[in-house]
Tab-separated table of C-alpha atoms in Angstrom:
chain	number	residue	atom	x	y	z
A	226	MET	CA	8.524	-6.926	6.176
A	227	GLY	CA	11.695	-8.773	5.264
A	228	GLN	CA	9.822	-11.946	4.393
A	229	ASN	CA	7.332	-10.051	2.191
A	230	ASN	CA	4.469	-11.889	3.849
A	231	PRO	CA	1.212	-9.960	3.437
A	232	LEU	CA	-0.171	-8.597	6.693
A	233	TYR	CA	-3.395	-7.318	5.146
A	234	ILE	CA	-4.841	-7.702	1.652
A	235	GLN	CA	-8.285	-6.471	0.738
A	236	SER	CA	-9.909	-6.054	-2.649
A	237	PHE	CA	-12.519	-3.358	-3.139
A	238	THR	CA	-13.447	-4.282	-6.715
A	239	GLU	CA	-16.589	-6.137	-7.660
A	240	ALA	CA	-14.751	-8.577	-9.920
A	241	ASP	CA	-13.466	-11.872	-8.593
A	242	ASP	CA	-9.834	-10.946	-9.087
A	243	ALA	CA	-8.254	-11.891	-5.752
A	244	LEU	CA	-5.662	-14.238	-7.270
A	245	LYS	CA	-4.637	-11.690	-9.914
A	246	LEU	CA	-4.311	-8.978	-7.248
A	247	HIS	CA	-2.201	-11.246	-5.030
A	248	HIS	CA	0.148	-11.765	-7.976
A	249	ILE	CA	0.320	-8.031	-8.721
A	250	VAL	CA	1.042	-7.225	-5.064
A	251	HIS	CA	3.855	-9.790	-4.884
A	252	CYS	CA	5.374	-8.465	-8.120
A	253	SER	CA	5.193	-4.935	-6.735
A	254	LEU	CA	7.119	-6.027	-3.625
A	255	ASP	CA	9.947	-7.098	-5.922
A	256	VAL	CA	9.931	-3.630	-7.506
A	257	VAL	CA	10.049	-2.017	-4.044
A	258	ASP	CA	13.024	-4.210	-3.100
A	259	GLU	CA	14.759	-3.245	-6.353
A	260	ARG	CA	14.262	0.474	-5.724
A	261	VAL	CA	15.355	0.276	-2.094
A	262	ASN	CA	18.428	-1.857	-2.769
A	263	ASN	CA	19.501	-0.061	-5.972
A	264	PRO	CA	18.638	3.634	-5.639
A	265	LYS	CA	19.318	5.800	-8.678
A	266	LYS	CA	22.529	7.783	-8.455
A	267	SER	CA	20.738	11.015	-9.365
A	268	SER	CA	18.126	10.680	-6.630
A	269	PRO	CA	18.775	11.628	-3.022
A	270	THR	CA	19.207	8.885	-0.462
A	271	LEU	CA	16.066	6.868	-0.044
A	272	ASN	CA	14.440	8.273	3.038
A	273	VAL	CA	11.333	9.308	1.161
A	274	THR	CA	8.507	6.996	2.077
A	275	PHE	CA	6.346	7.512	-1.028
A	276	LEU	CA	7.797	5.417	-3.841
A	277	ALA	CA	5.276	6.685	-6.427
A	278	LEU	CA	4.157	4.559	-9.354
A	279	LEU	CA	5.869	1.177	-9.183
A	280	TYR	CA	4.517	-0.012	-12.488
A	281	PRO	CA	1.396	0.181	-14.623
A	282	THR	CA	-0.419	-2.794	-16.085
A	283	GLU	CA	-3.129	-2.755	-18.719
A	284	ASN	CA	-5.910	-2.429	-16.126
A	285	TYR	CA	-4.141	-1.237	-12.976
A	286	LYS	CA	-1.600	1.193	-11.598
A	287	VAL	CA	0.484	-0.003	-8.678
A	288	TYR	CA	1.869	2.471	-6.137
A	289	GLY	CA	4.258	1.850	-3.275
A	290	TYR	CA	5.072	3.285	0.115
A	291	LEU	CA	7.801	2.249	2.528
A	292	THR	CA	7.493	3.017	6.232
A	293	ASN	CA	10.529	3.964	8.283
A	294	THR	CA	10.335	0.473	9.822
A	295	LYS	CA	10.583	-1.054	6.308
A	296	VAL	CA	6.949	-2.158	6.101
A	297	LYS	CA	5.840	-2.017	2.463
A	298	LEU	CA	2.402	-0.685	1.643
A	299	THR	CA	0.986	-1.069	-1.857
A	300	LEU	CA	-2.041	0.346	-3.600
A	301	VAL	CA	-3.408	-1.229	-6.772
A	302	ALA	CA	-5.726	1.299	-8.420
A	303	THR	CA	-8.155	0.555	-11.229
A	304	ASP	CA	-8.478	4.273	-11.986
A	305	LEU	CA	-5.686	4.929	-14.455
A	306	ASP	CA	-5.985	8.726	-14.063
A	307	VAL	CA	-5.080	8.869	-10.372
A	308	ARG	CA	-3.267	11.979	-9.150
A	309	ASP	CA	-0.083	11.609	-7.098
A	310	ALA	CA	-1.540	13.947	-4.452
A	311	ASP	CA	-4.482	11.578	-3.936
A	312	VAL	CA	-2.166	8.582	-3.675
A	313	ARG	CA	0.058	10.377	-1.155
A	314	ASN	CA	-3.007	11.295	0.896
A	315	PHE	CA	-4.215	7.680	0.763
A	316	PHE	CA	-0.876	6.339	1.994
A	317	ARG	CA	-0.665	8.953	4.760
A	318	LYS	CA	-4.072	7.849	6.095
A	319	PHE	CA	-3.395	4.154	5.516
A	320	HIS	CA	-0.040	4.377	7.318
A	321	ALA	CA	-1.731	6.049	10.307
A	322	ALA	CA	-4.358	3.281	10.405
A	323	TYR	CA	-1.610	0.647	10.199
A	324	VAL	CA	0.320	2.223	13.081
A	325	ASP	CA	-2.807	2.272	15.224
A	326	ALA	CA	-3.575	-1.372	14.394
A	327	VAL	CA	-0.105	-2.705	15.214
A	328	SER	CA	0.071	-0.569	18.350
A	329	ASN	CA	-2.770	-2.604	19.821
A	330	PRO	CA	-1.291	-4.607	22.710
A	331	PHE	CA	-3.173	-7.695	21.514
A	332	HIS	CA	-1.664	-7.602	18.014
A	333	VAL	CA	1.139	-10.106	17.439
A	334	PRO	CA	3.919	-8.463	15.372
A	335	GLY	CA	4.426	-10.100	11.983
A	336	LYS	CA	0.984	-11.743	11.992
A	337	LYS	CA	-1.940	-10.806	9.747
A	338	ILE	CA	-4.001	-7.859	10.897
A	339	THR	CA	-7.458	-9.150	11.777
A	340	SER	CA	-8.878	-6.089	13.532
A	341	ARG	CA	-12.410	-5.249	12.445
A	342	THR	CA	-11.772	-1.614	13.390
A	343	PHE	CA	-8.742	-1.534	11.067
A	344	ALA	CA	-10.762	-3.097	8.219
A	345	GLU	CA	-13.530	-0.522	8.668
A	346	ARG	CA	-11.018	2.315	8.763
A	347	VAL	CA	-9.327	1.079	5.576
A	348	SER	CA	-12.719	0.781	3.894
A	349	THR	CA	-13.479	4.397	4.802
A	350	ILE	CA	-10.089	5.517	3.447
A	351	VAL	CA	-10.705	3.656	0.177
A	352	LYS	CA	-14.192	5.141	-0.197
A	353	SER	CA	-12.748	8.644	0.180
A	354	PHE	CA	-9.870	7.899	-2.232
A	355	GLY	CA	-9.705	10.403	-5.056
A	356	LEU	CA	-12.075	12.855	-3.427
A	357	SER	CA	-10.333	16.216	-3.234
A	358	SER	CA	-9.847	17.530	0.259
A	359	ALA	CA	-8.834	20.942	1.508
A	360	SER	CA	-6.288	19.521	3.978
């Protein structure tokens, strides 16, 4: 969103790293803004939603995705050997879950997503992350 306010943040690591992850996510939003506002001359116009690797840290890789409504989705992965195909598949599923959640008539646009169904769906997507699929 334009204000870069998080609509949903969830950590799936066992470590107590919520504050560090919040910082990483906010830094990644700056990188997304930079890429969207200053596209490389050699690249085609930015209508591609998958922004690929935003930046690596020592312990994480941060990936970005921009919906056609300018909602920014980020993935912070602890697996440093993640394949782009797996990340694309994750974002495709996560985007679909997001669309379903915000399409709920009881959801207030711009507010945090508090749906238990959405949280369970995201958890399922994360658990299947990295598992090769035939589709």
